[in-house]
Amino acid sequence: MAIAFYPGTFDPATLGHIDLIRRAAKLFDEVIVGVADNQDKSPLFTLVERVEMLEVAVNGIDNVRVIGFNNLLIDCVREQNADTILRGLRAVSDFEYEFQLAAMNRHLDPGIETTFLTPSESYAFLSSTLIKEVASLGGDVSDFVPAQVMKALKRVYSRNG
Ligand code: ADP
């Protein structure tokens, strides 16, 4: 019974994240998506909004659960009895930070491994930051985000713009 914990800010979730979750759901008995509060990153969406949007997007995948967390990642992984931390690797640019993070987490708990998956090539260049940049200037990002994220982006940016 292997459980994967997939942490991130998900501000907002993209189809790249969902693609990764679908792949992981086939490999692991359970996938727990952990939405980090991350107030220091000044997220566009609240923790509750980010969790809700992900819940709708993964509705229908039986072995996936979404939770919010604001403690140390490795502590949350232990609380959830997860076996591995799941991270997505897009381009080479992700590698250095992910390598540091994996090493730090191994130092904090040598019993928990980090697993990396890559998304479909069509999402390999996608990031939440890019989505927000394009959407804030009125660009159409509907091919890259779940429907409810699209609605939320429209709501936020039509209010501001
Ligand atoms: P963080 O603030 O932890 O980087 P993100 O929400 O940006 O949070 O990303 C969470 C995880 O999802 C990270 O492992 C990241 O590499 C991965 N990820 C982000 N965008 C994509 C994508 N387009 N395809 C696959 N994985 C992705």
mmCIF file with all atom_site columns, C-alpha atoms and ligand atoms in Angstrom:
data_model
loop_
_atom_site.group_PDB
_atom_site.id
_atom_site.type_symbol
_atom_site.label_atom_id
_atom_site.label_alt_id
_atom_site.label_comp_id
_atom_site.label_asym_id
_atom_site.label_entity_id
_atom_site.label_seq_id
_atom_site.pdbx_PDB_ins_code
_atom_site.Cartn_x
_atom_site.Cartn_y
_atom_site.Cartn_z
_atom_site.occupancy
_atom_site.B_iso_or_equiv
_atom_site.pdbx_formal_charge
_atom_site.auth_seq_id
_atom_site.auth_comp_id
_atom_site.auth_asym_id
_atom_site.auth_atom_id
_atom_site.pdbx_PDB_model_num
ATOM   1   C CA  . MET A 1 1   ? 0.000   0.000  0.000   1.00 0.00 ? 1   MET A CA  1
ATOM   2   C CA  . ALA A 1 2   ? 2.037   2.984  -1.204  1.00 0.00 ? 2   ALA A CA  1
ATOM   3   C CA  . ILE A 1 3   ? 0.794   6.497  -0.649  1.00 0.00 ? 3   ILE A CA  1
ATOM   4   C CA  . ALA A 1 4   ? 2.218   9.506  -2.517  1.00 0.00 ? 4   ALA A CA  1
ATOM   5   C CA  . PHE A 1 5   ? 2.035   13.040 -1.157  1.00 0.00 ? 5   PHE A CA  1
ATOM   6   C CA  . TYR A 1 6   ? 2.094   15.700 -3.885  1.00 0.00 ? 6   TYR A CA  1
ATOM   7   C CA  . PRO A 1 7   ? 2.838   19.126 -2.399  1.00 0.00 ? 7   PRO A CA  1
ATOM   8   C CA  . GLY A 1 8   ? 2.620   22.480 -4.116  1.00 0.00 ? 8   GLY A CA  1
ATOM   9   C CA  . THR A 1 9   ? 1.176   25.963 -4.004  1.00 0.00 ? 9   THR A CA  1
ATOM   10  C CA  . PHE A 1 10  ? -1.248  25.261 -6.864  1.00 0.00 ? 10  PHE A CA  1
ATOM   11  C CA  . ASP A 1 11  ? -1.927  28.984 -7.324  1.00 0.00 ? 11  ASP A CA  1
ATOM   12  C CA  . PRO A 1 12  ? -3.800  28.048 -9.435  1.00 0.00 ? 12  PRO A CA  1
ATOM   13  C CA  . ALA A 1 13  ? -3.804  24.378 -10.487 1.00 0.00 ? 13  ALA A CA  1
ATOM   14  C CA  . THR A 1 14  ? -2.970  23.855 -14.167 1.00 0.00 ? 14  THR A CA  1
ATOM   15  C CA  . LEU A 1 15  ? -3.611  20.915 -16.486 1.00 0.00 ? 15  LEU A CA  1
ATOM   16  C CA  . GLY A 1 16  ? 0.076   20.082 -15.960 1.00 0.00 ? 16  GLY A CA  1
ATOM   17  C CA  . HIS A 1 17  ? -0.637  19.423 -12.279 1.00 0.00 ? 17  HIS A CA  1
ATOM   18  C CA  . ILE A 1 18  ? -3.754  17.399 -13.151 1.00 0.00 ? 18  ILE A CA  1
ATOM   19  C CA  . ASP A 1 19  ? -1.806  15.395 -15.738 1.00 0.00 ? 19  ASP A CA  1
ATOM   20  C CA  . LEU A 1 20  ? 0.760   14.516 -13.080 1.00 0.00 ? 20  LEU A CA  1
ATOM   21  C CA  . ILE A 1 21  ? -1.947  13.544 -10.570 1.00 0.00 ? 21  ILE A CA  1
ATOM   22  C CA  . ARG A 1 22  ? -3.589  11.222 -13.133 1.00 0.00 ? 22  ARG A CA  1
ATOM   23  C CA  . ARG A 1 23  ? -0.279  9.508  -13.862 1.00 0.00 ? 23  ARG A CA  1
ATOM   24  C CA  . ALA A 1 24  ? 0.466   9.113  -10.144 1.00 0.00 ? 24  ALA A CA  1
ATOM   25  C CA  . ALA A 1 25  ? -3.020  7.750  -9.409  1.00 0.00 ? 25  ALA A CA  1
ATOM   26  C CA  . LYS A 1 26  ? -2.209  4.804  -11.699 1.00 0.00 ? 26  LYS A CA  1
ATOM   27  C CA  . LEU A 1 27  ? 1.065   4.064  -9.930  1.00 0.00 ? 27  LEU A CA  1
ATOM   28  C CA  . PHE A 1 28  ? 0.145   4.549  -6.275  1.00 0.00 ? 28  PHE A CA  1
ATOM   29  C CA  . ASP A 1 29  ? -2.645  3.165  -4.108  1.00 0.00 ? 29  ASP A CA  1
ATOM   30  C CA  . GLU A 1 30  ? -3.443  6.669  -2.954  1.00 0.00 ? 30  GLU A CA  1
ATOM   31  C CA  . VAL A 1 31  ? -2.365  10.178 -3.958  1.00 0.00 ? 31  VAL A CA  1
ATOM   32  C CA  . ILE A 1 32  ? -2.756  12.987 -1.448  1.00 0.00 ? 32  ILE A CA  1
ATOM   33  C CA  . VAL A 1 33  ? -2.476  16.425 -3.021  1.00 0.00 ? 33  VAL A CA  1
ATOM   34  C CA  . GLY A 1 34  ? -1.128  18.807 -0.373  1.00 0.00 ? 34  GLY A CA  1
ATOM   35  C CA  . VAL A 1 35  ? -1.887  22.451 -0.992  1.00 0.00 ? 35  VAL A CA  1
ATOM   36  C CA  . ALA A 1 36  ? 0.645   24.578 0.871   1.00 0.00 ? 36  ALA A CA  1
ATOM   37  C CA  . ASP A 1 37  ? -0.722  27.720 2.479   1.00 0.00 ? 37  ASP A CA  1
ATOM   38  C CA  . ASN A 1 38  ? 2.471   29.596 1.434   1.00 0.00 ? 38  ASN A CA  1
ATOM   39  C CA  . GLN A 1 39  ? 1.387   33.062 2.536   1.00 0.00 ? 39  GLN A CA  1
ATOM   40  C CA  . ASP A 1 40  ? 4.962   34.277 1.958   1.00 0.00 ? 40  ASP A CA  1
ATOM   41  C CA  . LYS A 1 41  ? 4.364   33.796 -1.778  1.00 0.00 ? 41  LYS A CA  1
ATOM   42  C CA  . SER A 1 42  ? 1.270   36.080 -1.614  1.00 0.00 ? 42  SER A CA  1
ATOM   43  C CA  . PRO A 1 43  ? -0.948  33.682 -3.545  1.00 0.00 ? 43  PRO A CA  1
ATOM   44  C CA  . LEU A 1 44  ? -3.640  35.066 -5.835  1.00 0.00 ? 44  LEU A CA  1
ATOM   45  C CA  . PHE A 1 45  ? -6.178  32.557 -4.494  1.00 0.00 ? 45  PHE A CA  1
ATOM   46  C CA  . THR A 1 46  ? -6.855  31.693 -0.847  1.00 0.00 ? 46  THR A CA  1
ATOM   47  C CA  . LEU A 1 47  ? -5.961  28.257 0.490   1.00 0.00 ? 47  LEU A CA  1
ATOM   48  C CA  . VAL A 1 48  ? -9.658  27.326 0.574   1.00 0.00 ? 48  VAL A CA  1
ATOM   49  C CA  . GLU A 1 49  ? -10.151 28.404 -3.058  1.00 0.00 ? 49  GLU A CA  1
ATOM   50  C CA  . ARG A 1 50  ? -7.052  26.495 -4.207  1.00 0.00 ? 50  ARG A CA  1
ATOM   51  C CA  . VAL A 1 51  ? -8.177  23.325 -2.410  1.00 0.00 ? 51  VAL A CA  1
ATOM   52  C CA  . GLU A 1 52  ? -11.740 23.602 -3.773  1.00 0.00 ? 52  GLU A CA  1
ATOM   53  C CA  . MET A 1 53  ? -10.617 24.130 -7.376  1.00 0.00 ? 53  MET A CA  1
ATOM   54  C CA  . LEU A 1 54  ? -8.366  21.057 -7.169  1.00 0.00 ? 54  LEU A CA  1
ATOM   55  C CA  . GLU A 1 55  ? -11.121 18.990 -5.585  1.00 0.00 ? 55  GLU A CA  1
ATOM   56  C CA  . VAL A 1 56  ? -13.425 19.716 -8.502  1.00 0.00 ? 56  VAL A CA  1
ATOM   57  C CA  . ALA A 1 57  ? -10.643 18.976 -11.002 1.00 0.00 ? 57  ALA A CA  1
ATOM   58  C CA  . VAL A 1 58  ? -9.804  15.555 -9.524  1.00 0.00 ? 58  VAL A CA  1
ATOM   59  C CA  . ASN A 1 59  ? -13.402 14.587 -8.818  1.00 0.00 ? 59  ASN A CA  1
ATOM   60  C CA  . GLY A 1 60  ? -13.870 11.168 -10.391 1.00 0.00 ? 60  GLY A CA  1
ATOM   61  C CA  . ILE A 1 61  ? -10.372 9.881  -9.675  1.00 0.00 ? 61  ILE A CA  1
ATOM   62  C CA  . ASP A 1 62  ? -11.173 7.561  -6.770  1.00 0.00 ? 62  ASP A CA  1
ATOM   63  C CA  . ASN A 1 63  ? -7.812  7.319  -5.063  1.00 0.00 ? 63  ASN A CA  1
ATOM   64  C CA  . VAL A 1 64  ? -6.991  11.042 -4.955  1.00 0.00 ? 64  VAL A CA  1
ATOM   65  C CA  . ARG A 1 65  ? -7.606  13.301 -1.968  1.00 0.00 ? 65  ARG A CA  1
ATOM   66  C CA  . VAL A 1 66  ? -6.850  17.028 -1.565  1.00 0.00 ? 66  VAL A CA  1
ATOM   67  C CA  . ILE A 1 67  ? -5.835  18.650 1.719   1.00 0.00 ? 67  ILE A CA  1
ATOM   68  C CA  . GLY A 1 68  ? -4.417  22.012 2.787   1.00 0.00 ? 68  GLY A CA  1
ATOM   69  C CA  . PHE A 1 69  ? -1.365  22.219 5.046   1.00 0.00 ? 69  PHE A CA  1
ATOM   70  C CA  . ASN A 1 70  ? 0.749   24.891 6.679   1.00 0.00 ? 70  ASN A CA  1
ATOM   71  C CA  . ASN A 1 71  ? 3.320   22.957 8.658   1.00 0.00 ? 71  ASN A CA  1
ATOM   72  C CA  . LEU A 1 72  ? 6.685   21.543 7.608   1.00 0.00 ? 72  LEU A CA  1
ATOM   73  C CA  . LEU A 1 73  ? 6.243   19.343 4.528   1.00 0.00 ? 73  LEU A CA  1
ATOM   74  C CA  . ILE A 1 74  ? 7.974   16.315 6.000   1.00 0.00 ? 74  ILE A CA  1
ATOM   75  C CA  . ASP A 1 75  ? 5.806   16.528 9.142   1.00 0.00 ? 75  ASP A CA  1
ATOM   76  C CA  . CYS A 1 76  ? 2.663   16.598 7.023   1.00 0.00 ? 76  CYS A CA  1
ATOM   77  C CA  . VAL A 1 77  ? 3.915   13.631 4.970   1.00 0.00 ? 77  VAL A CA  1
ATOM   78  C CA  . ARG A 1 78  ? 4.410   11.684 8.215   1.00 0.00 ? 78  ARG A CA  1
ATOM   79  C CA  . GLU A 1 79  ? 0.999   12.717 9.598   1.00 0.00 ? 79  GLU A CA  1
ATOM   80  C CA  . GLN A 1 80  ? -0.610  11.395 6.432   1.00 0.00 ? 80  GLN A CA  1
ATOM   81  C CA  . ASN A 1 81  ? 1.381   8.136  6.599   1.00 0.00 ? 81  ASN A CA  1
ATOM   82  C CA  . ALA A 1 82  ? 2.623   8.760  3.065   1.00 0.00 ? 82  ALA A CA  1
ATOM   83  C CA  . ASP A 1 83  ? 5.589   6.803  1.710   1.00 0.00 ? 83  ASP A CA  1
ATOM   84  C CA  . THR A 1 84  ? 6.902   9.209  -0.873  1.00 0.00 ? 84  THR A CA  1
ATOM   85  C CA  . ILE A 1 85  ? 6.890   12.871 -1.843  1.00 0.00 ? 85  ILE A CA  1
ATOM   86  C CA  . LEU A 1 86  ? 5.820   13.301 -5.448  1.00 0.00 ? 86  LEU A CA  1
ATOM   87  C CA  . ARG A 1 87  ? 7.160   16.203 -7.502  1.00 0.00 ? 87  ARG A CA  1
ATOM   88  C CA  . GLY A 1 88  ? 6.830   17.136 -11.149 1.00 0.00 ? 88  GLY A CA  1
ATOM   89  C CA  . LEU A 1 89  ? 9.884   17.717 -13.319 1.00 0.00 ? 89  LEU A CA  1
ATOM   90  C CA  . ARG A 1 90  ? 9.351   19.890 -16.344 1.00 0.00 ? 90  ARG A CA  1
ATOM   91  C CA  . ALA A 1 91  ? 12.516  21.265 -17.866 1.00 0.00 ? 91  ALA A CA  1
ATOM   92  C CA  . VAL A 1 92  ? 16.129  21.243 -16.744 1.00 0.00 ? 92  VAL A CA  1
ATOM   93  C CA  . SER A 1 93  ? 15.358  24.513 -14.942 1.00 0.00 ? 93  SER A CA  1
ATOM   94  C CA  . ASP A 1 94  ? 13.331  22.617 -12.313 1.00 0.00 ? 94  ASP A CA  1
ATOM   95  C CA  . PHE A 1 95  ? 16.154  20.246 -11.572 1.00 0.00 ? 95  PHE A CA  1
ATOM   96  C CA  . GLU A 1 96  ? 18.418  22.262 -9.296  1.00 0.00 ? 96  GLU A CA  1
ATOM   97  C CA  . TYR A 1 97  ? 15.722  23.395 -6.889  1.00 0.00 ? 97  TYR A CA  1
ATOM   98  C CA  . GLU A 1 98  ? 14.067  19.986 -6.832  1.00 0.00 ? 98  GLU A CA  1
ATOM   99  C CA  . PHE A 1 99  ? 17.434  18.320 -6.167  1.00 0.00 ? 99  PHE A CA  1
ATOM   100 C CA  . GLN A 1 100 ? 18.022  20.645 -3.174  1.00 0.00 ? 100 GLN A CA  1
ATOM   101 C CA  . LEU A 1 101 ? 14.514  20.038 -1.847  1.00 0.00 ? 101 LEU A CA  1
ATOM   102 C CA  . ALA A 1 102 ? 14.830  16.253 -2.158  1.00 0.00 ? 102 ALA A CA  1
ATOM   103 C CA  . ALA A 1 103 ? 18.200  16.301 -0.374  1.00 0.00 ? 103 ALA A CA  1
ATOM   104 C CA  . MET A 1 104 ? 16.839  18.462 2.454   1.00 0.00 ? 104 MET A CA  1
ATOM   105 C CA  . ASN A 1 105 ? 13.787  16.257 2.889   1.00 0.00 ? 105 ASN A CA  1
ATOM   106 C CA  . ARG A 1 106 ? 15.980  13.145 2.948   1.00 0.00 ? 106 ARG A CA  1
ATOM   107 C CA  . HIS A 1 107 ? 18.099  14.794 5.637   1.00 0.00 ? 107 HIS A CA  1
ATOM   108 C CA  . LEU A 1 108 ? 14.965  15.548 7.672   1.00 0.00 ? 108 LEU A CA  1
ATOM   109 C CA  . ASP A 1 109 ? 13.601  12.006 7.253   1.00 0.00 ? 109 ASP A CA  1
ATOM   110 C CA  . PRO A 1 110 ? 15.818  9.423  5.517   1.00 0.00 ? 110 PRO A CA  1
ATOM   111 C CA  . GLY A 1 111 ? 12.865  7.012  5.390   1.00 0.00 ? 111 GLY A CA  1
ATOM   112 C CA  . ILE A 1 112 ? 10.882  9.107  2.937   1.00 0.00 ? 112 ILE A CA  1
ATOM   113 C CA  . GLU A 1 113 ? 11.905  9.080  -0.725  1.00 0.00 ? 113 GLU A CA  1
ATOM   114 C CA  . THR A 1 114 ? 11.087  11.694 -3.363  1.00 0.00 ? 114 THR A CA  1
ATOM   115 C CA  . THR A 1 115 ? 9.579   10.449 -6.631  1.00 0.00 ? 115 THR A CA  1
ATOM   116 C CA  . PHE A 1 116 ? 9.637   12.506 -9.837  1.00 0.00 ? 116 PHE A CA  1
ATOM   117 C CA  . LEU A 1 117 ? 7.249   12.227 -12.756 1.00 0.00 ? 117 LEU A CA  1
ATOM   118 C CA  . THR A 1 118 ? 7.190   14.233 -15.969 1.00 0.00 ? 118 THR A CA  1
ATOM   119 C CA  . PRO A 1 119 ? 3.986   15.580 -17.498 1.00 0.00 ? 119 PRO A CA  1
ATOM   120 C CA  . SER A 1 120 ? 2.823   15.213 -21.063 1.00 0.00 ? 120 SER A CA  1
ATOM   121 C CA  . GLU A 1 121 ? 5.023   17.313 -23.370 1.00 0.00 ? 121 GLU A CA  1
ATOM   122 C CA  . SER A 1 122 ? 2.076   19.579 -24.064 1.00 0.00 ? 122 SER A CA  1
ATOM   123 C CA  . TYR A 1 123 ? 2.251   20.805 -20.461 1.00 0.00 ? 123 TYR A CA  1
ATOM   124 C CA  . ALA A 1 124 ? 6.014   20.739 -19.982 1.00 0.00 ? 124 ALA A CA  1
ATOM   125 C CA  . PHE A 1 125 ? 6.360   24.502 -20.356 1.00 0.00 ? 125 PHE A CA  1
ATOM   126 C CA  . LEU A 1 126 ? 3.375   25.404 -18.161 1.00 0.00 ? 126 LEU A CA  1
ATOM   127 C CA  . SER A 1 127 ? 3.625   27.126 -14.813 1.00 0.00 ? 127 SER A CA  1
ATOM   128 C CA  . SER A 1 128 ? 1.048   28.747 -12.544 1.00 0.00 ? 128 SER A CA  1
ATOM   129 C CA  . THR A 1 129 ? 3.055   31.988 -12.771 1.00 0.00 ? 129 THR A CA  1
ATOM   130 C CA  . LEU A 1 130 ? 2.876   32.048 -16.573 1.00 0.00 ? 130 LEU A CA  1
ATOM   131 C CA  . ILE A 1 131 ? -0.857  31.332 -16.461 1.00 0.00 ? 131 ILE A CA  1
ATOM   132 C CA  . LYS A 1 132 ? -1.426  34.300 -14.135 1.00 0.00 ? 132 LYS A CA  1
ATOM   133 C CA  . GLU A 1 133 ? 0.736   36.607 -16.256 1.00 0.00 ? 133 GLU A CA  1
ATOM   134 C CA  . VAL A 1 134 ? -1.086  35.776 -19.474 1.00 0.00 ? 134 VAL A CA  1
ATOM   135 C CA  . ALA A 1 135 ? -4.557  35.773 -17.892 1.00 0.00 ? 135 ALA A CA  1
ATOM   136 C CA  . SER A 1 136 ? -3.938  39.117 -16.158 1.00 0.00 ? 136 SER A CA  1
ATOM   137 C CA  . LEU A 1 137 ? -3.277  40.695 -19.564 1.00 0.00 ? 137 LEU A CA  1
ATOM   138 C CA  . GLY A 1 138 ? -6.416  39.185 -21.064 1.00 0.00 ? 138 GLY A CA  1
ATOM   139 C CA  . GLY A 1 139 ? -4.802  36.216 -22.872 1.00 0.00 ? 139 GLY A CA  1
ATOM   140 C CA  . ASP A 1 140 ? -6.791  33.009 -23.340 1.00 0.00 ? 140 ASP A CA  1
ATOM   141 C CA  . VAL A 1 141 ? -5.392  30.233 -21.132 1.00 0.00 ? 141 VAL A CA  1
ATOM   142 C CA  . SER A 1 142 ? -8.420  27.933 -21.344 1.00 0.00 ? 142 SER A CA  1
ATOM   143 C CA  . ASP A 1 143 ? -6.385  25.153 -23.004 1.00 0.00 ? 143 ASP A CA  1
ATOM   144 C CA  . PHE A 1 144 ? -4.133  24.935 -19.966 1.00 0.00 ? 144 PHE A CA  1
ATOM   145 C CA  . VAL A 1 145 ? -6.311  25.110 -16.848 1.00 0.00 ? 145 VAL A CA  1
ATOM   146 C CA  . PRO A 1 146 ? -9.340  23.222 -15.512 1.00 0.00 ? 146 PRO A CA  1
ATOM   147 C CA  . ALA A 1 147 ? -12.716 24.906 -16.222 1.00 0.00 ? 147 ALA A CA  1
ATOM   148 C CA  . GLN A 1 148 ? -13.292 26.136 -12.675 1.00 0.00 ? 148 GLN A CA  1
ATOM   149 C CA  . VAL A 1 149 ? -9.817  27.699 -12.591 1.00 0.00 ? 149 VAL A CA  1
ATOM   150 C CA  . MET A 1 150 ? -10.650 29.495 -15.827 1.00 0.00 ? 150 MET A CA  1
ATOM   151 C CA  . LYS A 1 151 ? -13.814 30.898 -14.236 1.00 0.00 ? 151 LYS A CA  1
ATOM   152 C CA  . ALA A 1 152 ? -11.920 32.011 -11.147 1.00 0.00 ? 152 ALA A CA  1
ATOM   153 C CA  . LEU A 1 153 ? -9.232  33.731 -13.236 1.00 0.00 ? 153 LEU A CA  1
ATOM   154 C CA  . LYS A 1 154 ? -11.889 35.581 -15.242 1.00 0.00 ? 154 LYS A CA  1
ATOM   155 C CA  . ARG A 1 155 ? -13.585 36.678 -12.038 1.00 0.00 ? 155 ARG A CA  1
ATOM   156 C CA  . VAL A 1 156 ? -10.356 38.012 -10.507 1.00 0.00 ? 156 VAL A CA  1
ATOM   157 C CA  . TYR A 1 157 ? -8.990  39.736 -13.580 1.00 0.00 ? 157 TYR A CA  1
ATOM   158 C CA  . SER A 1 158 ? -12.232 41.263 -14.789 1.00 0.00 ? 158 SER A CA  1
ATOM   159 C CA  . ARG A 1 159 ? -12.575 42.796 -11.336 1.00 0.00 ? 159 ARG A CA  1
ATOM   160 C CA  . ASN A 1 160 ? -9.068  44.256 -11.484 1.00 0.00 ? 160 ASN A CA  1
ATOM   161 C CA  . GLY A 1 161 ? -8.994  45.242 -15.095 1.00 0.00 ? 161 GLY A CA  1
HETATM 162 P P1  . ADP B 2 .   ? 5.719   24.957 -5.721  1.00 0.00 ? 1   ADP B P1  1
HETATM 163 O O1  . ADP B 2 .   ? 5.463   26.292 -5.128  1.00 0.00 ? 1   ADP B O1  1
HETATM 164 O O2  . ADP B 2 .   ? 5.933   23.872 -4.728  1.00 0.00 ? 1   ADP B O2  1
HETATM 165 O O3  . ADP B 2 .   ? 6.724   24.915 -6.849  1.00 0.00 ? 1   ADP B O3  1
HETATM 166 P P2  . ADP B 2 .   ? 3.680   24.507 -7.729  1.00 0.00 ? 1   ADP B P2  1
HETATM 167 O O4  . ADP B 2 .   ? 2.227   24.527 -7.458  1.00 0.00 ? 1   ADP B O4  1
HETATM 168 O O5  . ADP B 2 .   ? 4.226   25.510 -8.675  1.00 0.00 ? 1   ADP B O5  1
HETATM 169 O O6  . ADP B 2 .   ? 4.301   24.589 -6.306  1.00 0.00 ? 1   ADP B O6  1
HETATM 170 O O7  . ADP B 2 .   ? 4.120   23.078 -8.231  1.00 0.00 ? 1   ADP B O7  1
HETATM 171 C C1  . ADP B 2 .   ? 3.850   21.923 -7.494  1.00 0.00 ? 1   ADP B C1  1
HETATM 172 C C2  . ADP B 2 .   ? 4.527   20.744 -8.155  1.00 0.00 ? 1   ADP B C2  1
HETATM 173 O O8  . ADP B 2 .   ? 3.972   20.552 -9.449  1.00 0.00 ? 1   ADP B O8  1
HETATM 174 C C3  . ADP B 2 .   ? 6.024   20.888 -8.361  1.00 0.00 ? 1   ADP B C3  1
HETATM 175 O O9  . ADP B 2 .   ? 6.619   19.614 -8.191  1.00 0.00 ? 1   ADP B O9  1
HETATM 176 C C4  . ADP B 2 .   ? 6.159   21.324 -9.780  1.00 0.00 ? 1   ADP B C4  1
HETATM 177 O O10 . ADP B 2 .   ? 7.389   20.920 -10.353 1.00 0.00 ? 1   ADP B O10 1
HETATM 178 C C5  . ADP B 2 .   ? 4.999   20.574 -10.419 1.00 0.00 ? 1   ADP B C5  1
HETATM 179 N N1  . ADP B 2 .   ? 4.492   21.228 -11.611 1.00 0.00 ? 1   ADP B N1  1
HETATM 180 C C6  . ADP B 2 .   ? 4.228   22.531 -11.806 1.00 0.00 ? 1   ADP B C6  1
HETATM 181 N N2  . ADP B 2 .   ? 3.779   22.768 -13.060 1.00 0.00 ? 1   ADP B N2  1
HETATM 182 C C7  . ADP B 2 .   ? 3.756   21.571 -13.664 1.00 0.00 ? 1   ADP B C7  1
HETATM 183 C C8  . ADP B 2 .   ? 3.439   21.138 -14.973 1.00 0.00 ? 1   ADP B C8  1
HETATM 184 N N3  . ADP B 2 .   ? 3.078   21.992 -15.920 1.00 0.00 ? 1   ADP B N3  1
HETATM 185 N N4  . ADP B 2 .   ? 3.533   19.829 -15.239 1.00 0.00 ? 1   ADP B N4  1
HETATM 186 C C9  . ADP B 2 .   ? 3.946   18.957 -14.284 1.00 0.00 ? 1   ADP B C9  1
HETATM 187 N N5  . ADP B 2 .   ? 4.296   19.292 -13.062 1.00 0.00 ? 1   ADP B N5  1
HETATM 188 C C10 . ADP B 2 .   ? 4.212   20.578 -12.738 1.00 0.00 ? 1   ADP B C10 1
#
